[in-house]
Amino acid sequence: MWAPEAELKNLMLAGLDGDAAAHRSLLTSLSNYLRAYYRRQLGRIGRSATDAEDLVQEALLAIHTRRYTYDPVEPLTPWVHAIARYKLIDHLRRTRTSLRDVPIDEAPDLIAEGDHDDTESTHDLGKLLGQLPEKTRRVIEYVKLEGLSVAETASRCGLSESNVKVSVHRGLRALAAAIARERQQ
Amino acid sequence: MKTDDLIAMLGTNVEPVDRKYVLRVVGAAVAVGTLVAATAILLAFGFRADLTTTRAFIFLFSKLAFTIVTVVLTAIMLTKLARPGGERRISIVWVASPFAAILLLAAVNLAFAPSAHWERMIVGDQWLECLLSIPIIAIAPFALITWAVRRMAPTDLRRTGALVGLAAGSISAAAYALHCVDDSLPFVALWYGGTIVLCTLAGVVLGPRLLRW
């Protein structure tokens, strides 16, 4: 019945060990489930697909930047579902929507269906990056957008490799925080 | 921004993850918090002066047992609660058990004592010092553990906040026990237990604000 669980968990475990292809394919699968989930949940209270896409991206960022909170002895779906639901409720709170209409849902609801119809979110990556400190922004651009290796980025920016890794991690979390701030306004 | 672009970005140069990160960071915060609290108590009040007698040693040991067992159980619960969906995997019964035990022992102790001694056993000498010191000293471990849990992803912020407060309160009570010479069980149950509960309630109130992510 929970067919995707085993497959998703394998991708997650490989991603935790640094397998980029597995990680990408995990995020792609999850984004489809998340999209269907948020459209269903927001549809019930008359919200748009753009709102849903915003939430998909916030949830993906949270999943990525906090993936060390996943305990490998546990199934993956409840972990993802807990993040998805937390971000949903947080979003509704920020936009001052009544939480009374949010139905209780369980982990299997998250992977009940997928939705590939990727629309644009309102988040503007360029603008969000512009809010980061100069050093962090450059490191993110080199490592995460241009795909330069950590070693190369380190020598270009005159930083140590561990410094680059920390900056990437901080930068992504700062991006997630910038998105959350944007929403509050 | 297209979601595919975000995925491409997140999926570029993926670093391996430390799978023990939660245990390490929460554990370190609890350990450092304990050290800071103990140092603060010893600098402010000093170690209890009468430790030459076996009696004092036994009482110190039992107070430390009560508080440290609470710290350890709470820390274990926190490593679960700090993860998304962790609230489904814990049971409050565990952290409540040391309190149930000390209340039971205190009640038995009172039952066997003449009622003329009750006031002295409950109020002790230094109840005010205890009532003030434990919550004040708890601020340091509270801040440290909050810092650690903020790096994680708790999804039940009230309950997580409660456990952060409980951990900080019992760490502080353990540190205070190094100094305190009020040894009756009813005293410990009321003033240690009560101040720890106070710290827990502070955590319930502060959790949703401090632990959001």
PDB file of C-alpha atoms in Angstrom, chain B residues 26-42 64 67-68 71-72 75 137-138 140-142 144-145 167-168 170-176 178:
ATOM      1  CA  VAL B  26      21.535  18.337  22.031  1.00  0.00           C
ATOM      2  CA  GLY B  27      23.907  16.257  24.159  1.00  0.00           C
ATOM      3  CA  ALA B  28      26.571  18.969  24.050  1.00  0.00           C
ATOM      4  CA  ALA B  29      24.068  21.675  25.025  1.00  0.00           C
ATOM      5  CA  VAL B  30      22.871  19.622  28.014  1.00  0.00           C
ATOM      6  CA  ALA B  31      26.448  18.859  29.103  1.00  0.00           C
ATOM      7  CA  VAL B  32      27.689  22.443  28.782  1.00  0.00           C
ATOM      8  CA  GLY B  33      24.507  23.715  30.450  1.00  0.00           C
ATOM      9  CA  THR B  34      25.126  21.399  33.409  1.00  0.00           C
ATOM     10  CA  LEU B  35      28.704  22.579  33.696  1.00  0.00           C
ATOM     11  CA  VAL B  36      27.719  26.259  33.595  1.00  0.00           C
ATOM     12  CA  ALA B  37      24.934  25.778  36.168  1.00  0.00           C
ATOM     13  CA  ALA B  38      27.183  23.819  38.553  1.00  0.00           C
ATOM     14  CA  THR B  39      29.931  26.430  38.243  1.00  0.00           C
ATOM     15  CA  ALA B  40      27.460  29.247  38.897  1.00  0.00           C
ATOM     16  CA  ILE B  41      26.108  27.543  42.044  1.00  0.00           C
ATOM     17  CA  LEU B  42      29.577  26.746  43.387  1.00  0.00           C
ATOM     18  CA  LEU B  64      21.314  14.256  42.611  1.00  0.00           C
ATOM     19  CA  THR B  67      17.424  15.517  39.359  1.00  0.00           C
ATOM     20  CA  ILE B  68      19.957  13.773  37.152  1.00  0.00           C
ATOM     21  CA  VAL B  71      17.797  15.440  33.119  1.00  0.00           C
ATOM     22  CA  VAL B  72      18.795  12.243  31.330  1.00  0.00           C
ATOM     23  CA  ALA B  75      17.413  14.854  27.154  1.00  0.00           C
ATOM     24  CA  ILE B 137      20.411  29.543  37.333  1.00  0.00           C
ATOM     25  CA  ALA B 138      18.187  27.641  34.856  1.00  0.00           C
ATOM     26  CA  ALA B 140      21.839  29.503  31.182  1.00  0.00           C
ATOM     27  CA  PRO B 141      21.004  25.857  30.345  1.00  0.00           C
ATOM     28  CA  PHE B 142      17.652  27.039  28.967  1.00  0.00           C
ATOM     29  CA  LEU B 144      21.924  26.715  25.498  1.00  0.00           C
ATOM     30  CA  ILE B 145      19.351  23.984  24.926  1.00  0.00           C
ATOM     31  CA  ALA B 167      15.671  19.928  31.197  1.00  0.00           C
ATOM     32  CA  ALA B 168      16.941  23.398  32.191  1.00  0.00           C
ATOM     33  CA  SER B 170      16.307  19.899  36.504  1.00  0.00           C
ATOM     34  CA  ILE B 171      19.886  20.740  35.486  1.00  0.00           C
ATOM     35  CA  SER B 172      19.680  23.823  37.676  1.00  0.00           C
ATOM     36  CA  ALA B 173      18.143  21.816  40.549  1.00  0.00           C
ATOM     37  CA  ALA B 174      20.940  19.238  40.278  1.00  0.00           C
ATOM     38  CA  ALA B 175      23.487  22.054  40.507  1.00  0.00           C
ATOM     39  CA  TYR B 176      21.652  23.622  43.464  1.00  0.00           C
ATOM     40  CA  LEU B 178      25.498  20.582  45.501  1.00  0.00           C
TER      41      LEU B 178
END
